[in-house]
Structure formats: structure tokens, C-alpha cells
Amino acid sequence: MSQKENNLINQMKDIDGITIIDTKGTILFTVKFNPRFHSEIGEQDEIVGENLFSAFPMLDQKTSTLINVMRTGSPIFKERQEIIDFKGRKIATTNVSLPIKAHGKVIGAIELSKDISERDQELDHVIELNPEMFKNSKQLIQNIQPELAKYTLKDIMTNNEKMEKLKRSAEKIAQGISSVFIYGETGTGKELFAQALHNASERAGKPFITQNCAAIPETLIESILFGTKKGSFTGAEDNPGLFELAEGGTVFLDEMNSMPVHLQSKLLRVLQDGYIRRLGDKKIRKVDVRVIAASNKHPKDCVKDGSLRLDIYYRLCAMLLHIPPLRERKDDIKLLLEYFITKYNGLLGKNVRNVSKEVYAFLVEYNWPGNVRELEHLVEFAINQMDDWEDTLEMQHLEERLKHLIEHDEEEEEVQIEPMKAATARVEKKLITKAIQKTRGNVSQAAKLLDIPRQTLQNKLKSYGIVPKM
Ligand SMILES: Nc1ncnc2c1ncn2[C@@H]1O[C@H](COP(=O)(O)OP(=O)(O)OP(=O)(O)O)[C@@H](O)[C@H]1O
Ligand SMILES: [Mg+2]
């Protein structure tokens, strides 16, 4: 394959369909990979064996790229081709068409297509945003500063074979261009891996921007991710979104399954073609950003429960990293313990050198629902309890914390008579605060615990002035 042909194919990045014809114009093979390519099961076979012009009546000898490449023997790249198929549906595609040659003779042609119909539809659709909401979004956008990722793969401490393997594959994946999906329980190191991936890639040194999709109201996510256009609605300014701010770098979408499904389709466009459109803007802009997404559920389960679109799943999960929970890699506990003790000795000016057998046995036995983060917090707490001269971490240093956790759970309410409304609000606020704490700021998970819709919880958080913290 020539350099030119290679370059053309690279431009396609993701392909949605392939068509092959012979010199007579008979369709020999056709395949569509993507459900959004308006394909119905079995339909592909219907046009195999047919002539190209009967399958696509609006094409002719002049306009068909497949016919043209056979005539000229050179490849064609077409940014946009509109066709109406035999069922009368309008489809817009970007195509690379290449002649197929044998012994120097053209024997057919192949076309690789990318469906851009959905992109077109979205451009016609003008979105109205509530100006009240926008006031907040402006503030939120202004607060966002491109960050640099600080963690590298070396900072991910492990003794565990599975984790070592994961680090090696992360190193390889980092070199590629595909999106990455990381899943693992809370505190397993998803953000650590996302940063390390960025730093191991050619994008190191460029922005790394994290957005937790559960931490902002649904109505604002779009303007934050994609930006806004001045004058498109009251109060609107020209503002770039995260994808523009991250140019050349990486956007880390945490709790991806909390992103509203209709916005996921907009994300699809960035993933497929690298295009974004600011809210209220007609213009589309090209961005060069790699997407890393994360969730604490397997993405397949997210698809099953309807929180992740299937097409997004295909695009994002080309590279899937699963970080095992700490209880499944107990061989990591000793190393992590040493690592965090060294860290907090340094930070808190202590001299811990040993850990009692009892403490160690407890740590190995415990099932770590909060994973590595929980271990780190426990070590920090214990070292804080210790005197400067103490060098051995004992059970007594942990007991306070464990007792505290238990007491907290059993805390009893003193019953007082008060107006029903105030009492209900007080209890509601307390429940919400607890749920938010328990899920470490994850609004979707908290909503599930409380068994109320996410948006209802968002509204309540706002009215009680509770700010979810990670
Ligand atoms: N292998 C590791 N080596 C060193 N530190 C780690 C490791 N894994 C996790 N940590 C520590 O645990 C903390 C939590 O990790 P991180 O924020 O990446 O978890 P997460 O999977 O994103 O959790 P959540 O789902 O709650 O957002 C980190 O700040 C880091 O200090
Ligand atoms: Mg995280």
C-alpha cells in the first residue's frame, strides 16, 4: 500500500462500513459495523449481488467514487458524500475509496465509510438553555483550569502479578490513540491509572482534565464539556468547553455512566471524528483530545442497566482496564502499608518502623470496601494517633477509628416534638448527607441508595445547600 493510501486510511480512524464492488459494478461484499449506521439486521445481504446503481439509485457513473477509482486507478478521499439508499433514506458519509489491483490490473474497488448523518442532524438542532442555569455554568467553566497529571505508572505501588500485568498493558495502551475505559471499585486507583496513562503517552505535558460526570447537574454537563456561544441565549458568552481546553491532551470522564444518555451521543461525535460544537453554535470545531472514562461498574453492566449507550460502549471500551479490588490482591497490603507509613512518617514527622502482628493480621483479614484509599486513610489516622517516640503501630492506634465508625453507625436520635415539616426536612437532609458521604460524593450512587431519581436528589442537594465532595 502506498504512503498516500496509508494516510487516507488513517484519516478514517473509525470505520462504520465497507463496500466492495467488481469492475461490472456488482456489489460483492458490504458490511456495516455500527448500529447507528441505520442498518437493520439482514439488510446487508439484500444488496449483495445487486448492481451498485440499483442499490443506490441516485448514484451514476460520474458521481460514484467507487466507479471513479476503478477508472483512474487512484484512491479518493471524500469528506462528504450524500446518498439516498434503496429504502429512500438519506445517509451522509465520509469515504475513502481504493482500487483493488491484481497484476497491475484493476479488478474492483473497496470503499471504507464513516457515517456522519447523525452529526448533520445535530447541527440543525438548536438547544435552548435556561439562563438561570447558565449563570452557574459560567462560574463553573471559569473555575476549570487545565491541570497536569502528577501520577506516573511508577507511582502505582504493587506486588501483585495481575496489577503488574495491568501496568504493562497500560504502558502499551498509552502509546495508542484509542479511548480507554477503566473500571474498578471505589479507591482502587482509577484516577491514578488515568493520570499515569496520560503521562506515559505522547500527550504528557499537555492538559489532563478530569470531569466527574456525577458531580454536576445534568443541565450543565453539556456546556461544561463542549462550551457555549455568545448571544445564543440570555447571558451566554463565548466559552470553550473542557474538550477545547484539553487540546492536545486528555479528558478523564469519571463516573461515565452518570452522564445523561442523550449527551453520550454528542460524545460519540468527539470519539468518532474529533469534532465538537459549542452550545448554541452552528460551527463545528476539530479537537485533538484523548478520552479516558471510568466507572465503578463493569461497562457491560452499565449498558444492561441503560446508563451507557451501546455505541459509546463500543467506542470507549476498545481498551478496557479492570483494577481488581484490594481484597483480591492481599499480597499488595504489605507494600502499600510500608509505602503509606513512609509517606505519613514524612508528612507528620513520625518514626514508625514496625507494625504489630495483630495489626497486620487485621489488615490482611479486613475486606476493604474502600480499597487502597481506605487503607491510606487508616494509616494516616493511626500515625496521627501516635507519639513521636513510638515506633510500632499497634491495634490501640486503630481502635479509635474502628470504634468511631461503629459508634457513628449506631448513633441514636433523641426524639423531640417539632413541626412535621421541619422534622421531615431535617431527617431528609441528614439522610442525604449520609448517603453522599457514604458514596464519597457520587450523586448517582447516593440516589440509588435513597431510591430516588438522580435529578430529584440534585434538586434537594441544591435546596439544602449540600455540596458533594469527593
Ligand atoms: N497502587 C497504588 N499505589 C499507591 N497509591 C494508591 C494506589 N492505588 C490507590 N492509591 C491511593 O488511593 C487513592 C485513591 O485512588 P484513586 O483516586 O485513583 O481511586 P478511584 O478508583 O478513582 O476511586 P473513586 O472511584 O472513589 O473515585 C489515591 O489518591 C492514591 O493515594
Ligand atoms: Mg476517582
XYZ file of C-alpha atoms and ligand atoms in Angstrom:
502
model
C 0.000 0.000 0.000
C 1.370 3.433 -0.897
C 2.079 6.113 1.688
C -0.828 8.149 0.310
C -3.251 5.259 0.668
C -1.986 4.636 4.170
C -2.519 8.260 5.135
C -6.036 8.232 3.727
C -6.998 5.158 5.710
C -5.518 6.699 8.849
C -7.757 9.712 8.392
C -10.761 7.460 8.741
C -9.734 6.323 12.225
C -13.010 4.553 12.830
C -14.883 2.871 10.039
C -18.603 2.187 10.068
C -18.933 0.313 6.821
C -17.099 -1.409 3.969
C -18.348 -1.977 0.416
C -16.545 -3.930 -2.304
C -17.589 -3.992 -5.965
C -16.183 -5.629 -9.070
C -15.466 -3.994 -12.416
C -19.059 -4.564 -13.522
C -20.329 -2.570 -10.558
C -21.754 -5.626 -8.789
C -21.697 -5.369 -5.006
C -19.572 -8.294 -3.815
C -19.467 -7.525 -0.144
C -20.868 -4.998 2.254
C -20.714 -4.714 5.980
C -21.846 -2.114 8.491
C -20.317 -2.195 11.906
C -22.260 0.386 13.714
C -25.891 0.248 14.779
C -26.205 3.974 14.200
C -25.427 3.390 10.536
C -29.158 2.894 10.046
C -28.658 -0.730 9.337
C -31.170 -3.397 10.032
C -30.216 -6.994 10.585
C -30.158 -8.951 7.354
C -30.220 -5.818 5.253
C -26.602 -6.158 4.270
C -27.310 -9.376 2.404
C -30.160 -7.796 0.453
C -27.839 -5.741 -1.720
C -25.017 -8.237 -2.201
C -25.082 -9.380 -5.818
C -27.023 -6.279 -6.853
C -25.681 -3.621 -9.127
C -24.375 -0.545 -7.305
C -26.742 1.746 -9.189
C -29.848 -0.240 -8.334
C -28.910 -0.351 -4.665
C -28.145 3.370 -4.657
C -30.340 4.843 -7.427
C -29.107 8.393 -7.026
C -25.533 7.467 -7.945
C -24.283 7.431 -11.517
C -21.040 6.774 -13.394
C -19.880 10.298 -12.676
C -20.793 10.651 -9.007
C -19.885 7.200 -7.721
C -16.494 7.275 -6.061
C -16.181 3.506 -6.395
C -16.589 3.723 -10.167
C -14.201 6.681 -10.344
C -11.364 4.929 -8.540
C -11.675 1.968 -10.862
C -11.485 4.290 -13.846
C -8.497 6.326 -12.638
C -6.733 3.625 -10.620
C -6.116 6.161 -7.794
C -7.694 6.424 -4.360
C -10.247 9.124 -3.497
C -10.924 10.709 -0.159
C -14.320 12.350 0.069
C -15.095 14.391 3.171
C -18.801 14.253 2.488
C -20.987 12.181 0.223
C -24.735 12.193 0.442
C -26.634 9.216 -0.806
C -30.191 8.039 -0.735
C -30.335 4.296 -0.354
C -32.761 1.863 -1.933
C -35.123 2.336 1.002
C -35.175 6.081 0.407
C -33.153 7.021 3.467
C -30.688 9.874 3.308
C -27.229 8.961 4.527
C -24.192 11.243 4.708
C -20.779 9.631 4.800
C -17.081 10.371 4.669
C -15.419 7.870 2.374
C -12.068 6.518 1.345
C -12.301 4.579 -1.880
C -9.424 2.473 -3.164
C -8.971 0.476 -6.346
C -8.255 -3.233 -5.940
C -5.499 -4.328 -8.288
C -4.136 -7.712 -9.311
C -1.083 -7.959 -11.528
C -1.330 -4.254 -12.242
C -4.916 -4.550 -13.451
C -7.904 -3.011 -11.674
C -10.295 -5.814 -10.683
C -12.621 -3.927 -8.372
C -12.861 -1.239 -5.730
C -13.313 -1.011 -1.987
C -14.873 1.804 -0.030
C -14.450 2.452 3.681
C -17.184 4.720 5.061
C -17.827 6.671 8.152
C -21.431 7.655 8.818
C -21.790 11.361 9.548
C -25.620 11.562 9.267
C -26.082 11.971 12.991
C -23.627 14.857 13.050
C -25.701 16.619 10.416
C -28.911 16.174 12.323
C -27.410 17.654 15.443
C -26.244 20.736 13.609
C -29.844 21.567 12.725
C -30.940 21.298 16.286
C -30.613 24.475 18.318
C -30.582 23.959 22.017
C -32.102 26.364 24.488
C -30.560 26.587 27.880
C -32.206 28.033 30.929
C -30.302 31.321 31.535
C -30.572 30.776 35.290
C -28.683 27.553 34.950
C -26.199 29.219 32.731
C -25.130 31.649 35.436
C -23.782 28.702 37.382
C -22.229 27.103 34.389
C -20.277 30.260 33.588
C -18.851 30.214 37.039
C -18.078 26.530 36.822
C -16.333 26.902 33.487
C -14.263 29.800 34.767
C -13.111 27.688 37.682
C -11.818 24.987 35.446
C -8.123 25.207 34.869
C -6.302 22.675 32.769
C -4.352 20.532 35.169
C -1.259 18.484 34.750
C -1.405 14.869 35.742
C 1.011 14.177 38.573
C 0.982 10.396 38.861
C 3.019 8.099 36.649
C 2.969 4.324 36.339
C 5.900 4.200 38.777
C 3.699 5.756 41.461
C 1.293 2.830 41.284
C 2.697 0.625 44.020
C 2.091 -3.063 43.664
C 3.449 -6.503 44.339
C 0.608 -8.288 42.666
C 1.002 -10.133 39.420
C -2.357 -9.048 37.973
C -1.597 -5.426 38.770
C 1.879 -5.684 37.228
C 0.262 -7.038 34.100
C -2.217 -4.176 34.165
C 0.619 -1.649 34.429
C 2.376 -3.246 31.473
C -0.747 -3.130 29.333
C -1.395 0.460 30.433
C 2.061 1.339 29.192
C 1.288 -0.170 25.793
C -2.185 1.358 25.593
C -0.718 4.759 26.425
C 1.092 4.820 23.080
C -2.117 4.297 21.092
C -4.888 6.672 20.150
C -7.962 4.699 21.243
C -10.151 5.747 24.098
C -9.733 3.812 27.320
C -12.279 2.645 29.863
C -11.149 1.950 33.412
C -13.409 0.221 35.847
C -12.861 -0.769 39.418
C -14.403 -0.269 42.845
C -14.032 2.997 44.681
C -10.478 3.723 45.841
C -8.783 1.118 43.657
C -6.763 3.710 41.746
C -8.776 4.570 38.634
C -7.732 8.197 38.647
C -4.155 7.129 39.334
C -4.196 4.916 36.252
C -5.833 7.602 34.119
C -3.117 10.110 35.014
C -0.374 7.541 34.601
C -1.710 6.621 31.151
C -1.648 10.256 30.126
C 1.891 10.685 31.426
C 3.108 7.567 29.662
C 1.708 8.851 26.358
C 2.934 11.451 23.927
C 0.366 13.779 25.472
C 2.362 14.087 28.710
C 2.928 17.765 29.420
C -0.350 18.693 27.726
C -3.510 19.303 29.767
C -5.145 16.498 31.689
C -8.684 17.459 32.651
C -10.896 15.431 34.935
C -14.638 15.773 34.937
C -16.758 13.762 37.287
C -19.998 13.285 35.374
C -21.987 12.679 38.564
C -20.793 15.810 40.327
C -22.513 18.423 38.148
C -26.171 18.947 37.307
C -27.263 17.322 34.081
C -28.220 20.645 32.556
C -24.687 21.954 32.874
C -22.690 18.986 31.698
C -23.094 19.862 28.052
C -21.897 23.461 28.363
C -19.011 22.397 30.530
C -17.852 19.700 28.163
C -18.480 21.450 24.874
C -18.561 25.182 25.682
C -21.049 27.898 24.792
C -21.554 30.557 22.145
C -22.126 34.214 22.910
C -25.627 35.523 22.281
C -27.190 32.145 21.674
C -29.300 32.715 24.791
C -29.538 35.310 27.545
C -26.270 35.753 29.353
C -24.338 33.408 27.120
C -20.679 34.161 26.485
C -18.131 32.632 24.191
C -16.654 29.967 26.356
C -14.603 26.963 25.421
C -15.581 23.662 26.995
C -13.308 21.077 28.524
C -12.627 19.411 25.220
C -11.210 22.624 23.807
C -9.276 23.398 26.980
C -7.723 19.951 26.882
C -6.464 20.408 23.306
C -3.577 18.057 22.669
C -4.149 16.324 25.994
C -6.593 14.037 27.754
C -10.089 14.392 29.163
C -10.839 11.991 32.001
C -14.573 11.388 32.332
C -15.074 9.908 35.744
C -18.329 8.088 36.552
C -19.066 7.969 32.872
C -22.299 6.033 33.483
C -23.740 9.097 35.220
C -23.589 11.119 32.013
C -27.117 11.570 30.644
C -27.661 9.231 27.744
C -28.612 11.997 25.270
C -25.270 13.675 25.925
C -23.449 10.443 25.362
C -24.497 10.658 21.719
C -22.758 14.021 21.456
C -19.704 12.479 22.968
C -19.848 9.857 20.280
C -19.085 12.510 17.717
C -15.923 13.581 19.518
C -14.860 9.984 19.835
C -15.514 9.219 16.195
C -14.435 12.306 14.360
C -12.853 14.605 16.922
C -15.497 17.281 16.357
C -17.260 19.339 18.993
C -19.874 22.048 18.766
C -20.313 24.703 21.427
C -23.832 25.001 22.800
C -25.886 27.274 20.580
C -23.150 27.394 17.961
C -23.510 26.281 14.367
C -19.816 25.949 13.859
C -18.110 22.667 14.488
C -14.554 22.598 15.727
C -11.909 19.957 15.454
C -10.223 18.954 18.692
C -7.376 16.596 19.377
C -8.216 15.011 22.707
C -7.952 11.520 24.056
C -10.792 10.308 26.231
C -10.321 8.103 29.257
C -13.527 7.135 31.022
C -14.096 5.382 34.313
C -16.857 3.797 36.313
C -17.057 1.547 39.319
C -19.268 -0.897 37.478
C -18.397 -3.102 34.537
C -19.318 -1.150 31.384
C -21.334 -4.130 30.137
C -23.500 -3.858 33.237
C -23.851 -0.123 32.568
C -25.137 -0.974 29.094
C -27.528 -3.505 30.599
C -28.988 -1.057 33.087
C -29.319 1.595 30.370
C -26.780 4.046 31.798
C -24.300 3.599 28.946
C -25.177 3.672 25.261
C -24.147 0.606 23.340
C -22.378 2.599 20.622
C -20.466 4.576 23.249
C -19.541 1.279 24.840
C -18.028 0.084 21.574
C -16.025 3.267 21.128
C -14.864 3.669 24.703
C -14.215 0.103 25.608
C -11.803 -0.680 22.795
C -9.299 -0.652 25.626
C -10.689 -1.880 28.907
C -8.731 -1.885 32.157
C -10.132 -3.578 35.226
C -8.454 -2.712 38.509
C -9.027 -5.528 40.986
C -10.277 -4.660 44.485
C -7.748 -4.751 47.313
C -9.328 -7.823 48.925
C -8.419 -9.760 45.778
C -4.783 -8.720 45.981
C -3.860 -9.110 49.580
C -0.245 -9.550 48.536
C -0.317 -5.783 47.990
C -1.176 -4.931 51.567
C 2.336 -5.142 52.975
C 3.891 -2.990 50.277
C 1.107 -0.399 50.430
C 1.352 -0.351 54.201
C 5.079 0.344 54.040
C 4.528 2.935 51.379
C 1.850 4.850 53.294
C 3.752 4.587 56.578
C 6.797 6.138 54.893
C 4.591 8.806 53.342
C 2.914 9.805 56.625
C 6.104 9.470 58.680
C 7.471 12.133 56.369
C 4.353 14.304 56.319
C 3.638 14.090 60.049
C 7.225 13.914 61.336
C 6.796 10.471 62.932
C 9.126 7.477 63.186
C 7.033 4.382 62.717
C 9.258 1.445 61.827
C 7.183 -1.628 62.746
C 3.657 -2.941 62.702
C 2.419 -5.388 65.318
C 1.467 -8.866 64.151
C -2.049 -8.271 65.391
C -2.456 -5.142 63.268
C -1.004 -6.847 60.239
C -3.327 -9.832 60.656
C -6.278 -7.478 60.942
C -5.299 -5.584 57.807
C -4.957 -8.805 55.830
C -8.230 -10.134 57.154
C -10.299 -6.996 56.583
C -12.264 -6.841 53.325
C -11.515 -3.185 52.387
C -14.740 -1.847 50.867
C -12.937 1.478 50.316
C -9.884 -0.290 48.886
C -6.483 1.424 48.760
C -7.889 4.822 49.688
C -9.363 3.334 52.854
C -6.032 1.723 53.740
C -4.258 5.014 53.200
C -6.728 6.895 55.414
C -6.448 4.286 58.129
C -2.644 4.510 58.148
C -2.827 8.303 58.191
C -5.249 8.189 61.104
C -3.163 5.683 63.094
C 0.086 7.579 62.596
C -1.644 10.748 63.694
C -2.575 8.993 66.932
C 0.989 8.039 67.696
C 3.547 9.894 69.749
C 6.780 10.920 68.086
C 8.802 8.400 70.137
C 6.532 5.423 69.298
C 7.897 3.198 66.562
C 5.374 0.351 66.446
C 1.888 0.656 65.082
C -0.393 -1.247 67.456
C -4.049 -2.213 67.437
C -4.779 0.523 70.006
C -3.902 3.160 67.389
C -6.567 1.809 65.074
C -9.202 1.081 67.674
C -10.261 4.693 67.998
C -11.053 4.788 64.324
C -12.837 1.464 64.232
C -14.831 2.351 67.317
C -15.690 5.696 65.819
C -17.021 4.008 62.691
C -19.187 1.686 64.738
C -20.459 4.447 67.048
C -21.303 6.547 64.068
C -23.494 3.810 62.716
C -25.310 3.258 65.977
C -25.810 6.909 66.825
C -29.307 7.312 68.279
C -31.666 10.169 67.666
C -33.185 11.930 70.631
C -36.895 12.242 69.946
C -38.257 15.754 70.261
C -41.628 17.118 69.226
C -41.305 19.650 66.422
C -43.353 20.733 63.395
C -43.724 17.844 60.946
C -42.388 19.779 58.019
C -39.223 20.859 59.790
C -38.692 17.365 61.170
C -39.119 15.770 57.763
C -36.682 18.229 56.219
C -34.162 17.607 58.995
C -34.341 13.852 58.585
C -34.222 14.160 54.808
C -31.177 16.390 54.942
C -29.447 14.012 57.305
C -30.217 11.001 55.126
C -28.971 12.775 52.021
C -25.797 13.937 53.743
C -25.120 10.387 54.936
C -25.767 8.919 51.503
C -23.459 11.472 49.885
C -20.747 10.753 52.452
C -21.145 7.044 52.047
C -20.789 7.259 48.263
C -17.952 9.765 48.597
C -19.773 12.430 46.633
C -21.195 10.128 43.969
C -24.638 11.592 43.336
C -25.910 8.743 41.162
C -24.954 6.109 43.694
C -26.439 8.171 46.513
C -29.678 8.499 44.530
C -29.737 4.726 44.151
C -29.214 4.210 47.885
C -32.028 6.614 48.637
C -34.109 5.137 45.846
C -35.000 8.490 44.323
C -34.267 9.831 40.803
C -30.864 11.432 40.386
C -32.393 14.744 39.334
C -34.604 14.812 42.435
C -31.515 14.325 44.551
C -29.697 17.081 42.631
C -32.564 19.471 43.390
C -32.597 18.520 47.043
C -28.814 18.902 47.316
C -29.212 22.371 45.917
C -32.064 23.357 48.198
C -30.264 22.048 51.317
C -27.004 23.612 50.178
C -25.156 20.295 50.352
C -22.059 20.292 48.150
C -20.949 16.747 47.289
C -17.226 16.378 47.937
C -15.081 13.626 46.544
N -1.488 1.207 43.726
C -1.475 2.350 44.429
N -0.311 2.858 44.871
C -0.297 3.969 45.611
N -1.358 4.662 45.952
C -2.549 4.223 45.538
C -2.664 3.049 44.762
N -3.957 2.861 44.478
C -4.623 3.860 45.052
N -3.781 4.684 45.717
C -4.153 5.823 46.562
O -5.543 5.755 46.752
C -6.153 6.980 46.412
C -7.412 6.695 45.653
O -7.109 6.368 44.311
P -8.000 6.930 43.121
O -8.479 8.293 43.435
O -7.245 6.731 41.858
O -9.205 5.895 43.233
P -10.500 5.764 42.314
O -10.554 4.363 41.821
O -10.519 6.844 41.318
O -11.653 5.943 43.391
P -13.151 6.562 43.225
O -13.952 5.547 42.449
O -13.639 6.663 44.629
O -13.016 7.862 42.547
C -5.141 7.778 45.614
O -5.169 9.101 45.948
C -3.822 7.163 45.999
O -3.270 7.947 47.048
Mg -11.775 8.533 41.155
